[in-house]
XYZ file of N, CA and C in Angstrom:
282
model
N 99.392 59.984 -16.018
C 99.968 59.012 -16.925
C 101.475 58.889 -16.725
N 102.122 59.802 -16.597
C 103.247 60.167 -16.270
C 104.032 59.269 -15.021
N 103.229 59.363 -13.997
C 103.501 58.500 -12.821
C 103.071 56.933 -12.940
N 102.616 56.690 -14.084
C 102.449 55.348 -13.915
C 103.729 54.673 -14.661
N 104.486 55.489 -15.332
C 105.851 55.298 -16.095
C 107.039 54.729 -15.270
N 107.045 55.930 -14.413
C 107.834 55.550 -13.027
C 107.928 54.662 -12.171
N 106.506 54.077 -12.164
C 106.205 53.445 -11.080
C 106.392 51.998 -11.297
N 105.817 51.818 -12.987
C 105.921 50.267 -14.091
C 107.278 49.776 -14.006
N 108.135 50.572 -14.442
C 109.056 50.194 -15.059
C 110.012 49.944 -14.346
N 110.409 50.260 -12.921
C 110.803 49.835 -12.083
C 110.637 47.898 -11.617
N 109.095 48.412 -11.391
C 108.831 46.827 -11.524
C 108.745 45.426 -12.297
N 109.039 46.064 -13.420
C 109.131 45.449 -14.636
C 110.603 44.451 -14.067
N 111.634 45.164 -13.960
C 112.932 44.241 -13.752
C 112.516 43.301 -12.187
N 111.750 43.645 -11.353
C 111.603 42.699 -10.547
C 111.399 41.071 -10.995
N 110.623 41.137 -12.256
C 110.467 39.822 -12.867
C 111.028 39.398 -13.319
N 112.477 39.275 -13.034
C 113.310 38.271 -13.897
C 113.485 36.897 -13.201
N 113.532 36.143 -13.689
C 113.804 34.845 -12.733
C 115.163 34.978 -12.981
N 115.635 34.300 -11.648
C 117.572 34.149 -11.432
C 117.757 32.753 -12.191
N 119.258 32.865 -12.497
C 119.639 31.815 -13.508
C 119.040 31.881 -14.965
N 118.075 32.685 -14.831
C 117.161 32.668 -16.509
C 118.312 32.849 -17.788
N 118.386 31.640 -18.682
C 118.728 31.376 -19.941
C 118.164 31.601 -20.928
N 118.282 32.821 -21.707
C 117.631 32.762 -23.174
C 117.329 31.703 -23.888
N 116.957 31.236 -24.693
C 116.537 30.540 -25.847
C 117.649 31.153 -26.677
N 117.467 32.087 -26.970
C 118.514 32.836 -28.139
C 120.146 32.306 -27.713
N 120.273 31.859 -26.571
C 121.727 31.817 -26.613
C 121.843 30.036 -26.676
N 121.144 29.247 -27.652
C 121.564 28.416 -28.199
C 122.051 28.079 -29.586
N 121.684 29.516 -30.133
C 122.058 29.769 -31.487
C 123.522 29.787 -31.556
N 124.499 30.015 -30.681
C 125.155 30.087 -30.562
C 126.720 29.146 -30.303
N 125.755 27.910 -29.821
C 126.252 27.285 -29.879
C 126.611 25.666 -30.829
N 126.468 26.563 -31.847
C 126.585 25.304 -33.126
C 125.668 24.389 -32.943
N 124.490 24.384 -32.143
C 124.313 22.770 -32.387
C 122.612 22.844 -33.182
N 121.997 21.723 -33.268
C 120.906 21.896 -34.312
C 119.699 21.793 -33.101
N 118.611 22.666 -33.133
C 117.899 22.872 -32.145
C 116.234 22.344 -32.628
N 115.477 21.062 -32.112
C 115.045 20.469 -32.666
C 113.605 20.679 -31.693
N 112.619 19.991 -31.786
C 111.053 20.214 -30.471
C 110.813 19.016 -30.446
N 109.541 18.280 -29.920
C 108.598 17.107 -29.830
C 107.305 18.134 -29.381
N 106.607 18.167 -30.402
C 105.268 18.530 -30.080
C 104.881 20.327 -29.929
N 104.382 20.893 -29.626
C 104.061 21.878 -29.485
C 104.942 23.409 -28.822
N 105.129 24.160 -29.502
C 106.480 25.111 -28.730
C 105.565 26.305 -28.931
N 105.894 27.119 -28.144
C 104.896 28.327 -28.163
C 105.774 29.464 -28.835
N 104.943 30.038 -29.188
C 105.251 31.131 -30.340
C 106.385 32.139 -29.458
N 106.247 32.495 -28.397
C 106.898 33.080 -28.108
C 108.424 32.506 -27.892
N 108.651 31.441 -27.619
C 109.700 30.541 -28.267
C 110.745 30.413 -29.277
N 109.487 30.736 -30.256
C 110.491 30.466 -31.571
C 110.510 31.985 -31.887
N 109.750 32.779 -31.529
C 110.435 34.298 -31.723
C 111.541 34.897 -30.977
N 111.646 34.676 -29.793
C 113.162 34.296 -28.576
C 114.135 33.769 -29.501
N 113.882 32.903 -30.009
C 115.316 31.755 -31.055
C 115.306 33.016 -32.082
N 114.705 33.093 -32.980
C 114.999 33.737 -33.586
C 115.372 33.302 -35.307
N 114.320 31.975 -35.123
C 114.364 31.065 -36.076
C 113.756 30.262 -36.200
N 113.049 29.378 -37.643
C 112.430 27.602 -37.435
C 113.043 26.592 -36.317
N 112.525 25.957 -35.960
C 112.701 25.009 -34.714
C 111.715 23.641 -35.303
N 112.157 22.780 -36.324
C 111.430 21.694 -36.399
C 111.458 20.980 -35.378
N 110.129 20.052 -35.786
C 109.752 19.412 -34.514
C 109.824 17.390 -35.087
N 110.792 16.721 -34.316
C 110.669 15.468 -34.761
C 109.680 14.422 -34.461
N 108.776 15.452 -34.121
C 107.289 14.081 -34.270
C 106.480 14.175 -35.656
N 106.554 12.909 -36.414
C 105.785 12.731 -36.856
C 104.577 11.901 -36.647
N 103.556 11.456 -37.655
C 102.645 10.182 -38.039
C 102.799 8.887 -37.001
N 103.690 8.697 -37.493
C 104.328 7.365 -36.995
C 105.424 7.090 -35.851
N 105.690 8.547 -35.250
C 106.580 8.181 -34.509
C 107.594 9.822 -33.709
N 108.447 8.915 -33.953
C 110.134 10.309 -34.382
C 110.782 10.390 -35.616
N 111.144 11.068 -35.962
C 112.423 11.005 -36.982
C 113.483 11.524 -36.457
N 114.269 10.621 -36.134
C 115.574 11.461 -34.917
C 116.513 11.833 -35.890
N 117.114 13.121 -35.844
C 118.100 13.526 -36.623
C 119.456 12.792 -36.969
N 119.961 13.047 -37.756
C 121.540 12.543 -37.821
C 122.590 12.958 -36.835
N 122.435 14.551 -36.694
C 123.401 14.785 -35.517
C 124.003 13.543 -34.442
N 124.827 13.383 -33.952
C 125.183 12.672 -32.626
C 124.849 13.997 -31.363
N 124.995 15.281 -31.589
C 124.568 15.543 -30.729
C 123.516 16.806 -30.890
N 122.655 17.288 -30.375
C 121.719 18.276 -30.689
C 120.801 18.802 -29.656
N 119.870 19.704 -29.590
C 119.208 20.640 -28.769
C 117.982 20.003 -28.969
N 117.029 19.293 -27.855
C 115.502 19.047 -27.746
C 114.874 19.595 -26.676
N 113.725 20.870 -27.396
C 112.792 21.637 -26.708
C 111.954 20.248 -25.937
N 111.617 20.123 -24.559
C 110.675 18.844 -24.344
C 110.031 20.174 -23.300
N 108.503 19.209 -22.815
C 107.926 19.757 -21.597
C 108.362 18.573 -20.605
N 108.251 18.999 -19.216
C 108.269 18.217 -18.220
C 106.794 17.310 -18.305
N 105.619 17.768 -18.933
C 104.964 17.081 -18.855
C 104.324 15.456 -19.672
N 105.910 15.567 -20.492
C 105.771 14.521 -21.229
C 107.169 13.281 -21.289
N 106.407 12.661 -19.737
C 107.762 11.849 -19.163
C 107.648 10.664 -20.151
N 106.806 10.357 -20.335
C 106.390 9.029 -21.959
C 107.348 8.894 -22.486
N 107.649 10.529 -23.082
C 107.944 10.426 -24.367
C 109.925 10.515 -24.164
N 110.190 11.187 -23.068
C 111.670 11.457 -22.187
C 111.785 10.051 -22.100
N 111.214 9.260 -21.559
C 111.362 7.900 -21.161
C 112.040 7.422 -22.258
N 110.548 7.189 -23.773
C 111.270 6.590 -24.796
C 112.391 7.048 -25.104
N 112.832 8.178 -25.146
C 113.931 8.738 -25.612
C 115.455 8.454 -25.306
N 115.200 8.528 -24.021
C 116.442 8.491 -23.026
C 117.035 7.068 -23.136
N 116.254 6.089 -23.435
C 116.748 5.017 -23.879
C 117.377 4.686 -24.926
N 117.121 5.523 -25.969
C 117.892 5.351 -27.338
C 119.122 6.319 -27.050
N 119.346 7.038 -26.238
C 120.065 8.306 -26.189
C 120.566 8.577 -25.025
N 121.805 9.304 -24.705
C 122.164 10.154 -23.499
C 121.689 10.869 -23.646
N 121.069 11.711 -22.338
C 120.466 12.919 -22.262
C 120.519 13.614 -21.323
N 121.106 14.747 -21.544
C 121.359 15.881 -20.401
C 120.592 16.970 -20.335
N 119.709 17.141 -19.396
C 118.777 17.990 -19.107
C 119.180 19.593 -18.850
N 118.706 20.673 -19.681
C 119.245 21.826 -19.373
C 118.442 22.830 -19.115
N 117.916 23.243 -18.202
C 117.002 24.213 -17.876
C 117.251 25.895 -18.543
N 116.162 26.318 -18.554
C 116.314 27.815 -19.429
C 115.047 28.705 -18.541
């Protein structure tokens, strides 16, 4: 059991991806951190906080901010599309 301690945990730090950005270090930066659709739990336990999400019923409800934090997937160019049109948007990888 002992040797499997040694052997794990070493490899454990092999998995970091380079450039990797917390989630947590947007708390930090004043701004209001918002979703569209589905965020995985492990997500909002990383933040370290609620993370509403502006989809509703009918649509969006886009915040007041002028400027703010949106969790998106790449797999929802639809919805980037609509967006980007009402909005500047600068893409920030994490």
């Amino acid at each position: 059991m002992l040797s499997i301690g040694f052997f794990a945990l070493p490899l454990a730090n092999l998995n970091v991806q380079d450039g990797y950005k917390p989630i947590s270090e947007l708390q930090n930066q004043n701004l209001n951190l918002y979703h569209i659709e589905y965020v995985a739990p492990e997500m909002i336990y990383n933040y370290g906080g609620k993370i509403p999400s502006i989809t509703t019923e009918e649509g969006y409800t886009i915040p007041n901010e002028k400027t703010f934090h949106l969790l998106t997937k790449t797999e929802q160019p639809d919805t980037i599309e609509v967006l980007s049109k009402l909005y500047k948007m600068e893409f920030i990888d994490t």
